[in-house]
mmCIF file of C-alpha atoms in Angstrom:
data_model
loop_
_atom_site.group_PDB
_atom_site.id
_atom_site.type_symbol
_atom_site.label_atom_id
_atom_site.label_comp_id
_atom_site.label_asym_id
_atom_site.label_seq_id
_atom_site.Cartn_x
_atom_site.Cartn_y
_atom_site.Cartn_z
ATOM 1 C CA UNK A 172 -10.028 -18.510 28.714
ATOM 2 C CA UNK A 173 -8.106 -15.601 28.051
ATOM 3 C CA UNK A 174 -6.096 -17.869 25.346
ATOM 4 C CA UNK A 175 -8.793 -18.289 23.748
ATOM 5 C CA UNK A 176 -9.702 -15.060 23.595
ATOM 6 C CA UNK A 177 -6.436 -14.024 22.159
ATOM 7 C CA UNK A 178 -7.021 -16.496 19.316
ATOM 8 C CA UNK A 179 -10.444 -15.487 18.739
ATOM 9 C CA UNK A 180 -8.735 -11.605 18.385
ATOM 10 C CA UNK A 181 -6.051 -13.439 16.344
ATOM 11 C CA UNK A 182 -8.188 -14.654 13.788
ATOM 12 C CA UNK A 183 -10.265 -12.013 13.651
ATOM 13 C CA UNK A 184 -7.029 -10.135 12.279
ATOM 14 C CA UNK A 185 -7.133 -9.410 8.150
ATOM 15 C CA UNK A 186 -3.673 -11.108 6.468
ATOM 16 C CA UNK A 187 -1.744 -7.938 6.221
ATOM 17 C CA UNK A 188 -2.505 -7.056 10.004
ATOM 18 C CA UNK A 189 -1.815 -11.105 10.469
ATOM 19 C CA UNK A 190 1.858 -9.832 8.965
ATOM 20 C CA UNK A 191 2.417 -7.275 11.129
ATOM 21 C CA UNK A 192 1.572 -9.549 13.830
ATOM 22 C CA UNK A 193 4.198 -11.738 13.280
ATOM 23 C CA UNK A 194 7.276 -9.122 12.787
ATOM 24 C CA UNK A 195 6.334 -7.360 15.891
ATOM 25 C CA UNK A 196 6.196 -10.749 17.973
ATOM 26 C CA UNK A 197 9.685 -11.859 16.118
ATOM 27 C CA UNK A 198 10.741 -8.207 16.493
ATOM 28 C CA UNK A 199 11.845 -8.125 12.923
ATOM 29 C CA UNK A 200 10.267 -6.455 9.257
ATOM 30 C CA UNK A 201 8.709 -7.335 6.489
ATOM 31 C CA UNK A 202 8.069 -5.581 2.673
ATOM 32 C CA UNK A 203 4.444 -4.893 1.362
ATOM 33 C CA UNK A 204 3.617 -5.320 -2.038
ATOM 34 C CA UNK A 205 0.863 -4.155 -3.783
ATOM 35 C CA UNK A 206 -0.978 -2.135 -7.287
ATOM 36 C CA UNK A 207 0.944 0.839 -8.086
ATOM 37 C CA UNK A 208 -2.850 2.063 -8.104
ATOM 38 C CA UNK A 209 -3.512 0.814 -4.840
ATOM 39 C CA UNK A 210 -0.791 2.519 -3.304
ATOM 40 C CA UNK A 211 -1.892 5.252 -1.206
ATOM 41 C CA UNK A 212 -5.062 3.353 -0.684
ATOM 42 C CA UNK A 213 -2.358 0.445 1.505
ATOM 43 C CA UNK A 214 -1.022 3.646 2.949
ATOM 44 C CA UNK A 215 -3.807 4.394 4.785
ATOM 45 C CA UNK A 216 -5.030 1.299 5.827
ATOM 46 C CA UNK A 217 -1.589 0.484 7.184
ATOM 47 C CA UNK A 218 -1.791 3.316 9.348
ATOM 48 C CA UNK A 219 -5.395 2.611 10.823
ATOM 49 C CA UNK A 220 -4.021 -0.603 11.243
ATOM 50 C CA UNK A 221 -1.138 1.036 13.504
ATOM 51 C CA UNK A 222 -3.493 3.061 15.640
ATOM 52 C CA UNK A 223 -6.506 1.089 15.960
ATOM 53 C CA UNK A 224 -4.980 -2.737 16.083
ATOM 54 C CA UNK A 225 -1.758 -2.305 17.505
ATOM 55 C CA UNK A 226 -2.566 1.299 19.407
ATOM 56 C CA UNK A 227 1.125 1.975 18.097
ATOM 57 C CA UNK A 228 2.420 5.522 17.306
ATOM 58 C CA UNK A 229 3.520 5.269 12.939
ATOM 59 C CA UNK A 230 5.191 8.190 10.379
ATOM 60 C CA UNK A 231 5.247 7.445 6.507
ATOM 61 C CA UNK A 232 8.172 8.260 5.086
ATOM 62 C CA UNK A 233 7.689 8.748 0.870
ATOM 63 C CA UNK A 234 11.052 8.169 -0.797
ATOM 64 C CA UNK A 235 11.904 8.765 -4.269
ATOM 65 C CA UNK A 236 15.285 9.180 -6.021
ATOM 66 C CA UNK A 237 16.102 12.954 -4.145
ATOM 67 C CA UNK A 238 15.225 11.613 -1.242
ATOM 68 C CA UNK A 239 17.733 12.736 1.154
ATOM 69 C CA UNK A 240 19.605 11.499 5.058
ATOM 70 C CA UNK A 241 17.725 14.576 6.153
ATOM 71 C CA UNK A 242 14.443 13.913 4.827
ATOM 72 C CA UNK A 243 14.549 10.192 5.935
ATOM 73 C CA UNK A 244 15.161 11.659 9.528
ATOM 74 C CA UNK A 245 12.681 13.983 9.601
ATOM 75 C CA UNK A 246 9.752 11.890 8.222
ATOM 76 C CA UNK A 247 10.606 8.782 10.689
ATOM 77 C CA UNK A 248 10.757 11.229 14.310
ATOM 78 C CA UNK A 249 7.664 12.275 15.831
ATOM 79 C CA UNK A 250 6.498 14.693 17.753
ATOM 80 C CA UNK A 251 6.003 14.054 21.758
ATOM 81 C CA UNK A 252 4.534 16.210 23.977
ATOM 82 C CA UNK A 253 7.140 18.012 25.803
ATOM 83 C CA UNK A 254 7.918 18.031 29.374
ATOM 84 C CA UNK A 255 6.298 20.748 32.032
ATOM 85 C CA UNK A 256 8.359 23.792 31.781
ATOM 86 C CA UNK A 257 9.858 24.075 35.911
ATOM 87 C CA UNK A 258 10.167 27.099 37.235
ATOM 88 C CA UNK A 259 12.915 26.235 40.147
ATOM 89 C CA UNK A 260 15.300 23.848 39.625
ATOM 90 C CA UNK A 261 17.947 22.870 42.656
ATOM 91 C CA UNK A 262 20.928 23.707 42.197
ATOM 92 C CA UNK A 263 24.314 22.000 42.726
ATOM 93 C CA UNK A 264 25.392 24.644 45.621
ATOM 94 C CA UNK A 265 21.738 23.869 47.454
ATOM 95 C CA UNK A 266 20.149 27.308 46.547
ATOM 96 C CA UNK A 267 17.321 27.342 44.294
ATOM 97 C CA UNK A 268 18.055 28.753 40.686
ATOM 98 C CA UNK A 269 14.765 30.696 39.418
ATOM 99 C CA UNK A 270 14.028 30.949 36.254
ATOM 100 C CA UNK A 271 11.071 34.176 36.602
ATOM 101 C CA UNK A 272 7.606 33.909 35.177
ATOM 102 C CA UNK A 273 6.426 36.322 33.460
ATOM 103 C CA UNK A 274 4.635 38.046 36.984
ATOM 104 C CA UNK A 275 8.458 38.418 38.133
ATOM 105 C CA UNK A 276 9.326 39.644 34.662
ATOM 106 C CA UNK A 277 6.495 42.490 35.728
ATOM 107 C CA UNK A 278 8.322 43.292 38.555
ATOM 108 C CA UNK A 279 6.097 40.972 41.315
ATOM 109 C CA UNK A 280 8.276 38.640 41.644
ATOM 110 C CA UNK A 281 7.594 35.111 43.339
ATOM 111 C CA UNK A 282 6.405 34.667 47.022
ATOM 112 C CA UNK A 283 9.274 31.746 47.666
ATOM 113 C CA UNK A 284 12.244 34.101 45.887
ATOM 114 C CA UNK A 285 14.316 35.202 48.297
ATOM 115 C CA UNK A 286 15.596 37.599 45.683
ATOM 116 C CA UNK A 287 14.181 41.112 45.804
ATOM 117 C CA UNK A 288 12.020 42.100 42.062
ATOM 118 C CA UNK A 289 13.803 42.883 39.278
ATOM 119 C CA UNK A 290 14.769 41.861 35.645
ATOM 120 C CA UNK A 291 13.688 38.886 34.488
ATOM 121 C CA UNK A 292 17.177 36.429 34.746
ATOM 122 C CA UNK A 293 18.954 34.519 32.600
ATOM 123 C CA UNK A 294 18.381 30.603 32.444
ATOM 124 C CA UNK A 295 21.319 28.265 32.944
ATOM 125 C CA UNK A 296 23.092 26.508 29.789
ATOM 126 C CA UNK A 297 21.701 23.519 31.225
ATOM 127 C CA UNK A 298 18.168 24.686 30.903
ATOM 128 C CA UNK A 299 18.964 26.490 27.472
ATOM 129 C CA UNK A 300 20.272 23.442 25.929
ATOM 130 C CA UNK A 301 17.033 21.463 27.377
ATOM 131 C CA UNK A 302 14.845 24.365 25.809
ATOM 132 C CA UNK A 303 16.413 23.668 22.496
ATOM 133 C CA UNK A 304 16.298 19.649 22.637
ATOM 134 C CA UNK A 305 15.168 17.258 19.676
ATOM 135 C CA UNK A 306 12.283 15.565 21.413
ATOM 136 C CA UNK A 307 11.382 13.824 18.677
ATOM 137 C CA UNK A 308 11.099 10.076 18.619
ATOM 138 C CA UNK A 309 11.052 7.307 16.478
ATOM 139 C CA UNK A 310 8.141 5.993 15.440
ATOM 140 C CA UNK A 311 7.163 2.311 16.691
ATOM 141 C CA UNK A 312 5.822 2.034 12.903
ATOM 142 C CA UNK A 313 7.404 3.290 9.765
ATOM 143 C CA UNK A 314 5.900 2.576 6.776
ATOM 144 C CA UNK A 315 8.639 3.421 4.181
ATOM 145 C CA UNK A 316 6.753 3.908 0.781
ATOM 146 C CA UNK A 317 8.622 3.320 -2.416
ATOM 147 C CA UNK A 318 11.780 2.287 -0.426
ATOM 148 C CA UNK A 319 13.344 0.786 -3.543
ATOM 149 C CA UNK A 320 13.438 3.962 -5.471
ATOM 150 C CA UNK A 321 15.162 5.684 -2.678
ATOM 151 C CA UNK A 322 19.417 6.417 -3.490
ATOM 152 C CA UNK A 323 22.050 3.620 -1.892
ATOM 153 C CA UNK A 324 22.625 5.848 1.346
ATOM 154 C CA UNK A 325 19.216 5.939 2.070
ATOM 155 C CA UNK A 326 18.612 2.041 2.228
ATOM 156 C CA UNK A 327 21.890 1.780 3.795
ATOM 157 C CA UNK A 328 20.703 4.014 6.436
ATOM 158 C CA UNK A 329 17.125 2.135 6.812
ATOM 159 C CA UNK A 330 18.961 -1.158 6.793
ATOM 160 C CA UNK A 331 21.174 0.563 9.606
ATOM 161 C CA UNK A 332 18.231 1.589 11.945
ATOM 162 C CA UNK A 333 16.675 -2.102 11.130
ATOM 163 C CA UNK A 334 20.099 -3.795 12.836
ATOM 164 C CA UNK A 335 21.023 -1.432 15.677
ATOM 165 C CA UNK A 336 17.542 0.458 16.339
ATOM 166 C CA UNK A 337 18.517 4.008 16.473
ATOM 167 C CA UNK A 338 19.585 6.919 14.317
ATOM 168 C CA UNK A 339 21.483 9.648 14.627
ATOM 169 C CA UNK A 340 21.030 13.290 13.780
ATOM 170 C CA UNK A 341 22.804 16.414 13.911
ATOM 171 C CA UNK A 342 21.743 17.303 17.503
ATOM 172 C CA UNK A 343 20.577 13.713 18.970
ATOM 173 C CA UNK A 344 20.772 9.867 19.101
ATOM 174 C CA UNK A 345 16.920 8.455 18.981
ATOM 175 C CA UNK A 346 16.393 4.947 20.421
ATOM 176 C CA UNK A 347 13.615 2.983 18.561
ATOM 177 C CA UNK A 348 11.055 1.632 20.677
ATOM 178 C CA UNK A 349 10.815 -1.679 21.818
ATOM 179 C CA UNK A 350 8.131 -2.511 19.566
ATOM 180 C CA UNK A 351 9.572 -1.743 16.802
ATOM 181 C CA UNK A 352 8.527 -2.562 12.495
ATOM 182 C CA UNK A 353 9.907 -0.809 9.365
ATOM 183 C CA UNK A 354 6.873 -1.803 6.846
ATOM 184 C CA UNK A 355 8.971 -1.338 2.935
ATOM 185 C CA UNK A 356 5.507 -0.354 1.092
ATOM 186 C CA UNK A 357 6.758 -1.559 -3.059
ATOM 187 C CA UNK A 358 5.046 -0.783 -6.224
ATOM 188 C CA UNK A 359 4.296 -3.898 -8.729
ATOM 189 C CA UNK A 360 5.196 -1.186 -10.972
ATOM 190 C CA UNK A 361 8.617 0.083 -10.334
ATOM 191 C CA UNK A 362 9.994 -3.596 -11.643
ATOM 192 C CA UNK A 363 13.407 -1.469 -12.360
ATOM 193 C CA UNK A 364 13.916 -0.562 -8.913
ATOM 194 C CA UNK A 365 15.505 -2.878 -6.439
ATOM 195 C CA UNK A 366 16.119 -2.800 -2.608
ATOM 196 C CA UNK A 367 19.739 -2.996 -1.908
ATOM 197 C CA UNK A 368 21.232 -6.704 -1.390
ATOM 198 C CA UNK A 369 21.745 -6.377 2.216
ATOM 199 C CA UNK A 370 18.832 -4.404 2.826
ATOM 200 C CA UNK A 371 16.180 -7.179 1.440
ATOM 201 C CA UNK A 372 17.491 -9.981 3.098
ATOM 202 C CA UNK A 373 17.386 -8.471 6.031
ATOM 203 C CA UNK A 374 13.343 -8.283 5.979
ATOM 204 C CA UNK A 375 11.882 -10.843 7.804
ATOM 205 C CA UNK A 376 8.753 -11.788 5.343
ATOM 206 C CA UNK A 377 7.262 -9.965 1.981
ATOM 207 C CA UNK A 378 3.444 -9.916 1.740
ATOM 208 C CA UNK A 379 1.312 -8.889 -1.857
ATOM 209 C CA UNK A 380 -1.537 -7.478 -0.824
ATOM 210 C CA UNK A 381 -4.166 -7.426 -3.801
ATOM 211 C CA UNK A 382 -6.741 -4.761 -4.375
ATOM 212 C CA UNK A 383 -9.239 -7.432 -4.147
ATOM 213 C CA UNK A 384 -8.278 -8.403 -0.130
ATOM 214 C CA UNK A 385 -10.039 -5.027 0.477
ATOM 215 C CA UNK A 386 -9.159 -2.368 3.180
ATOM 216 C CA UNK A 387 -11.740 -2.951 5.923
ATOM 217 C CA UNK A 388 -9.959 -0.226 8.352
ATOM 218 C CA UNK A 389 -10.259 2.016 5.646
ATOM 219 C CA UNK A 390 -13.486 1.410 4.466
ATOM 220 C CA UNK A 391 -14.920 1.816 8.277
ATOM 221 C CA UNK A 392 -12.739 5.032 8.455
ATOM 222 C CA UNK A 393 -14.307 6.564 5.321
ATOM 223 C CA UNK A 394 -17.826 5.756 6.374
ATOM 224 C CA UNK A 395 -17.229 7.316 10.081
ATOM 225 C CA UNK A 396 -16.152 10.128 7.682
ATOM 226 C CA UNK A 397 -18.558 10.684 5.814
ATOM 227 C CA UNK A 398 -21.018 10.743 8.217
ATOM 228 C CA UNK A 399 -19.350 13.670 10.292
ATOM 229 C CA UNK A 400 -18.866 14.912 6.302
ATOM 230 C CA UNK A 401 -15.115 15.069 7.376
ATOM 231 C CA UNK A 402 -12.087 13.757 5.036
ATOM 232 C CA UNK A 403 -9.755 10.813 5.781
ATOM 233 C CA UNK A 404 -7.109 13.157 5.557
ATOM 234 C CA UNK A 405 -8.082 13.945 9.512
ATOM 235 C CA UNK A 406 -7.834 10.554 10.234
ATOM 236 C CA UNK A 407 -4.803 9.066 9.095
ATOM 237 C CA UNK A 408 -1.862 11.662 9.747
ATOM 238 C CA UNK A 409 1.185 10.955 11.933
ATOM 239 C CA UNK A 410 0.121 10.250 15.319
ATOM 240 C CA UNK A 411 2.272 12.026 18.529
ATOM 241 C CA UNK A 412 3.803 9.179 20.665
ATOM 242 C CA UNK A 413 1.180 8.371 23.243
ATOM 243 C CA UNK A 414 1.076 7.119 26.829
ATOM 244 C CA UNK A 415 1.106 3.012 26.801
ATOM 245 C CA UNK A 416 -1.947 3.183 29.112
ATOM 246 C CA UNK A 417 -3.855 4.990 26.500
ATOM 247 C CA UNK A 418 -2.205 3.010 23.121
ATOM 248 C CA UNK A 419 -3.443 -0.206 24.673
ATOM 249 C CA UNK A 420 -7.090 0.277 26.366
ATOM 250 C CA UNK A 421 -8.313 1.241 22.317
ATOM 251 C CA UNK A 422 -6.158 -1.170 20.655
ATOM 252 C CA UNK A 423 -7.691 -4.999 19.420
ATOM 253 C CA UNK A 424 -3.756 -6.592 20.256
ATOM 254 C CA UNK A 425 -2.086 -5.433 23.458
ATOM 255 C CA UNK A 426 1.582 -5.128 23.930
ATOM 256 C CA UNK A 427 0.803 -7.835 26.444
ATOM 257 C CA UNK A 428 -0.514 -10.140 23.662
ATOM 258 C CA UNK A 429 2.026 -9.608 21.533
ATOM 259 C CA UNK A 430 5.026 -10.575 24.306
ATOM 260 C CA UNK A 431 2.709 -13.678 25.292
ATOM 261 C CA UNK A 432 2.929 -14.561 21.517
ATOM 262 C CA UNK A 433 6.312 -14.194 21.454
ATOM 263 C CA UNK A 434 6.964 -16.387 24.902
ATOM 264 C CA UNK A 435 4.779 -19.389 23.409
ATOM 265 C CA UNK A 436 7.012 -19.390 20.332
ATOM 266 C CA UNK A 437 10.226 -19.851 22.103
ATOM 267 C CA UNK A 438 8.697 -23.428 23.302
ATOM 268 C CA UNK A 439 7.451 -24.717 20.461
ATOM 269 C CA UNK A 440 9.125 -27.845 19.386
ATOM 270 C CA UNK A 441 10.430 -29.288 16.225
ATOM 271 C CA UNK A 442 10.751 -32.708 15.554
ATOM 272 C CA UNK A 443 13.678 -34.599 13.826
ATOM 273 C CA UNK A 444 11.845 -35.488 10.665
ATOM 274 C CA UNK A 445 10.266 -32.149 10.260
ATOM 275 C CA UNK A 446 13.662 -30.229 10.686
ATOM 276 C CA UNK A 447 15.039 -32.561 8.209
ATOM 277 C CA UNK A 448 11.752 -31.068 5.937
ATOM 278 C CA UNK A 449 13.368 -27.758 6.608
ATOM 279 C CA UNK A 450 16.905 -28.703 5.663
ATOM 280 C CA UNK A 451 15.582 -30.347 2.766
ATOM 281 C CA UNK A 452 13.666 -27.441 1.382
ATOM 282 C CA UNK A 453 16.587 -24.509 1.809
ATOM 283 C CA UNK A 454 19.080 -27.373 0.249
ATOM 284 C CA UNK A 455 16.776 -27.755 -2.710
ATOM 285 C CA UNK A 456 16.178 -23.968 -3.010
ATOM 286 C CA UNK A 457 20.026 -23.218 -3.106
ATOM 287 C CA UNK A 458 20.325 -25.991 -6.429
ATOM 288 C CA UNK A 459 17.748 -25.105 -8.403
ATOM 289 C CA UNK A 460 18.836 -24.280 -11.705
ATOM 290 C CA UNK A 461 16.671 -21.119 -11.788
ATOM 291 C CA UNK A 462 18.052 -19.569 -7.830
ATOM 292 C CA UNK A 463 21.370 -17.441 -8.914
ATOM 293 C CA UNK A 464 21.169 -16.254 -4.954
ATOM 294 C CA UNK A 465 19.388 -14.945 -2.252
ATOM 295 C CA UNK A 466 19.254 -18.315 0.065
ATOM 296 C CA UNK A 467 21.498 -17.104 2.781
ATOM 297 C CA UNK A 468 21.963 -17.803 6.333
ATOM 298 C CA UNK A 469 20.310 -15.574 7.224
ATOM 299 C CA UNK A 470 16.986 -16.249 5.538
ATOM 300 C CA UNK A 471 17.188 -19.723 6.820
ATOM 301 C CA UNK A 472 17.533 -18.357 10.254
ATOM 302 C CA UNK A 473 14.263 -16.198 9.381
ATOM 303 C CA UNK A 474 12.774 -19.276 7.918
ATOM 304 C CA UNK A 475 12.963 -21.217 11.333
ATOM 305 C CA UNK A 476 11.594 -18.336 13.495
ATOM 306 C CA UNK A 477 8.795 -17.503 11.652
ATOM 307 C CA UNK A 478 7.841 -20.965 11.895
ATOM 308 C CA UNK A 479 7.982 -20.774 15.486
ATOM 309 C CA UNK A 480 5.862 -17.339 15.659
ATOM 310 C CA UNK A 481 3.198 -19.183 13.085
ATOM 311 C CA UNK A 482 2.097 -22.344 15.535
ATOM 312 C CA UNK A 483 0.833 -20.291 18.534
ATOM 313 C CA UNK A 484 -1.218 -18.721 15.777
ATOM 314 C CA UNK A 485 -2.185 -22.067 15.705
ATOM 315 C CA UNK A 486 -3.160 -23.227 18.905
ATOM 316 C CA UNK A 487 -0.298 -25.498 18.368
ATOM 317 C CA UNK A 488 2.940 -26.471 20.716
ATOM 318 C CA UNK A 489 5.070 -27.967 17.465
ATOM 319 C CA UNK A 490 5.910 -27.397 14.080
ATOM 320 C CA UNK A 491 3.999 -29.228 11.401
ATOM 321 C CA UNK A 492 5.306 -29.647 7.697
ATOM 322 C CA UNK A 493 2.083 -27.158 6.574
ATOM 323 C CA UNK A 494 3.572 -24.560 8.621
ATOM 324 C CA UNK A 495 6.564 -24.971 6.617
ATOM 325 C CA UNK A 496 5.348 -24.845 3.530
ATOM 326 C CA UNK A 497 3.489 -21.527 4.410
ATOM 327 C CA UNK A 498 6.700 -19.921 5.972
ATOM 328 C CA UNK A 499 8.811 -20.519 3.223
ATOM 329 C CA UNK A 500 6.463 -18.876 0.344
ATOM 330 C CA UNK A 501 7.032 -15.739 3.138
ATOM 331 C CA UNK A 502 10.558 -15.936 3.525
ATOM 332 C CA UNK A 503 11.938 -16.376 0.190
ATOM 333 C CA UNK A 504 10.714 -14.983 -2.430
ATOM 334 C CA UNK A 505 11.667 -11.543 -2.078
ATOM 335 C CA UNK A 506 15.315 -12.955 -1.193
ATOM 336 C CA UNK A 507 15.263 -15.159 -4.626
ATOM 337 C CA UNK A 508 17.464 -13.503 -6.978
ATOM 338 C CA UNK A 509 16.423 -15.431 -10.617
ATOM 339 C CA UNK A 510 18.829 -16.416 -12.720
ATOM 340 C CA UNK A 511 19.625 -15.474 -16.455
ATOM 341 C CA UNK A 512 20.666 -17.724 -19.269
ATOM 342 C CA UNK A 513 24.377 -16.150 -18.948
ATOM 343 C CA UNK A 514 24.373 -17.090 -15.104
ATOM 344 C CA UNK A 515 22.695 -20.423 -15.032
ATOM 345 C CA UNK A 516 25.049 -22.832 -13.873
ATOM 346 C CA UNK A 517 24.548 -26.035 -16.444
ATOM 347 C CA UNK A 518 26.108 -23.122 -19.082
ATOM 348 C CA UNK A 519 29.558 -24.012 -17.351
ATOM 349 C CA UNK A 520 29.076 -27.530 -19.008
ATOM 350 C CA UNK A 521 27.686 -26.774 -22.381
ATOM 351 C CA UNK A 522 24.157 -26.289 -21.970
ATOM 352 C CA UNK A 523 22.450 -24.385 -25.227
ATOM 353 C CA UNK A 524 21.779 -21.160 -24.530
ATOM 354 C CA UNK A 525 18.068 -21.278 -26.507
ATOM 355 C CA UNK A 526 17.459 -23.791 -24.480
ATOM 356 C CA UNK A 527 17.954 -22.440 -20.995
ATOM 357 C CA UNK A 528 16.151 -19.500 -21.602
ATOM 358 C CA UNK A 529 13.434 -20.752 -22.751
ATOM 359 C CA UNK A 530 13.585 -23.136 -19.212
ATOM 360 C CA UNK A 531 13.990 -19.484 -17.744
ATOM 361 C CA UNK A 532 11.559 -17.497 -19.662
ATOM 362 C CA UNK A 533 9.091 -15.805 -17.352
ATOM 363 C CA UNK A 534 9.786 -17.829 -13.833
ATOM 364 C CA UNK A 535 9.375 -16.081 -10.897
ATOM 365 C CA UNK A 536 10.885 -16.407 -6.768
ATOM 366 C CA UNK A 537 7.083 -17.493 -6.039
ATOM 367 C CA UNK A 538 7.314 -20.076 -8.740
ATOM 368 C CA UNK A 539 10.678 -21.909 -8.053
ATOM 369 C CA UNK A 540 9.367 -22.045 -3.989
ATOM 370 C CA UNK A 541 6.071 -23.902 -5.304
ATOM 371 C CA UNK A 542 7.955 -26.142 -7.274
ATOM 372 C CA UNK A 543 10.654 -27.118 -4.697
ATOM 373 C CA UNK A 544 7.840 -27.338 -2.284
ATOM 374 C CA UNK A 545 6.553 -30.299 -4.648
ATOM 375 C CA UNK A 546 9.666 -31.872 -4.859
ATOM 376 C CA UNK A 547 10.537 -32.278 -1.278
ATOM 377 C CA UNK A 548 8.890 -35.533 0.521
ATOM 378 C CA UNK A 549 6.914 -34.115 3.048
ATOM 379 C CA UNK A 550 7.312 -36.448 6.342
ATOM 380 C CA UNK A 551 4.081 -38.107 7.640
#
């Protein structure tokens, strides 16, 4: 029963929620396309997604070419509540050190004290350097907006928190949380901007999402607003990092969910003939006349996991060859690197150059994946 009712939540899920589904269960990250005018629009909605599906704490981080180390810190660390301030701590000689309110500071002092009332003392390093802390914390979220226009160091440094999960600043190391997604949020427009080799292929999927899908969290946010003749604005800022207890009784997919996702994945099976489907369809995507790059090891290594996440999805225990087909036109082609007529091998053996790029002329990643997808034999 309660399987089915975490496919029934499951497919109540819109396809760009379905996406952040499936990097959170593989614990990996995916890239967002969309209209440049649709942009802040996606924003949004990915952020009601955060809070309302997930009940996960997010930060948007808007990059652009002055974007700086700094201001990719401080747009990816939120704010937590801080501790309760203590007003005796024990100390290491078994006396009690006080630090005085602001009756002792009066002259009152405190009823415990055995010191007599005086001037107010001065706190220990220890409690001076806790005063002055970074508390901040990484978001479980990020949704990194125009990511491709941001300078080399800056996708170095987001490709960095992606591998090892933490950053460092000038005062602190922050952890990211185990639940963990870095959402790259790309313009159709900015065609002349690229993410960084390294950085792309480390995503685990790349969605489109058209302005036609619609933006139900958005569109239910704007009506609540309306009616309380509020703005959005209220609605969709960065979120403080909240207690699990309280993230997960409003959220539609518990943490829970997600890591029972994630265990039926690791035991779903392949069989021979469709991992020879699989082999087939990353050998054919490496030859293709029009594929200068981009099929590395480690896509193939995405390739086979989001297959895995995508049959619980399912309600299935193996790997069919549909599933495959619908990973790979996730995993690929933002990874596909096209070729030009100068690169394109069959020029090593005297191919006319008119002639290859008119073959080339236009072809896109999604393209060459569709074809190779029709050229493989799919098994029965």
């Amino acid at each position: 029963m309660e399987a089915q009712s975490l496919l029934e939540k499951v497919h109540s899920l819109s396809d760009l929620e379905l996406a952040a589904l499936l990097c959170l269960v593989a614990n990996q990250h995916c890239i967002i396309k969309t209209e440049e005018e649709t942009t802040e629009a996606l924003v949004q909605e990915l952020q009601l997604a955060a809070s309302k599906i997930f009940g996960l704490s997010h930060a948007v981080l808007t990059c652009s070419q002055s974007t700086t180390l700094d201001d990719f810190g401080d747009a990816i660390l939120i704010e937590e509540p801080n501790p309760a301030y203590t007003t005796a701590r024990p100390s290491s000689r078994g006396t009690q050190e006080w630090f005085c309110s602001d009756e002792a500071s009066k002259g009152h002092g405190s009823y415990f004290s055995s010191r007599p009332p005086g001037p107010r003392l001065q706190s220990s390093p220890r409690a001076q350097a806790e005063e002055f802390a970074d508390n901040r914390k990484i978001g479980n979220i990020i949704i990194a907006k125009d990511l491709n226009l941001a300078c080399a160091q800056v996708q170095i440094q987001a490709l960095e928190l992606m591998r090892k999960k933490r950053f460092f600043t000038r005062t602190a190391v922050h952890v990211a949380p185990k639940r963990f997604l870095l959402i790259a949020l790309l313009s159709d427009g900015a065609l002349d901007s690229t993410l960084v080799t390294h950085l792309s292929d480390h995503f685990f999927i790349s969605h489109h999402h058209s302005s036609s899908d619609g933006f139900p969290n958005l569109d239910e946010a704007n009506g609540i607003a309306s009616d309380d003749d509020g703005s959005i604005s209220s609605v969709v800022r960065r979120t403080p990092v909240e207690e699990p207890g309280e993230q997960h009784r409003e959220s539609l997919i518990s943490m829970q969910d997600i890591d029972h996702i994630a265990s039926l994945s690791e035991e779903v099976a392949y069989s021979t003939e469709v991992k020879s489907y699989v082999q087939h369809i990353v050998t054919f995507l490496r030859l293709h006349r029009a594929v200068a790059g981009g099929v590395s090891a480690q896509a193939t290594r995405h390739f086979d996991t989001l297959v895995q996440c995508l049959a619980p999805l399912h309600s299935l225990t193996y790997v069919t060859p549909s599933l495959v087909g619908l990973a790979a036109r996730k995993v690929y082609p933002h990874r596909i690197l096209v070729a030009t007529p100068e690169t394109e091998r069959s020029m090593q053996w005297g191919s006319d150059y008119n002639a290859v790029a008119a073959m080339l002329e236009g072809i896109t990643p999604d393209e060459i994946v569709d074809e190779v997808l029709s050229m493989v034999e799919v098994p029965l």
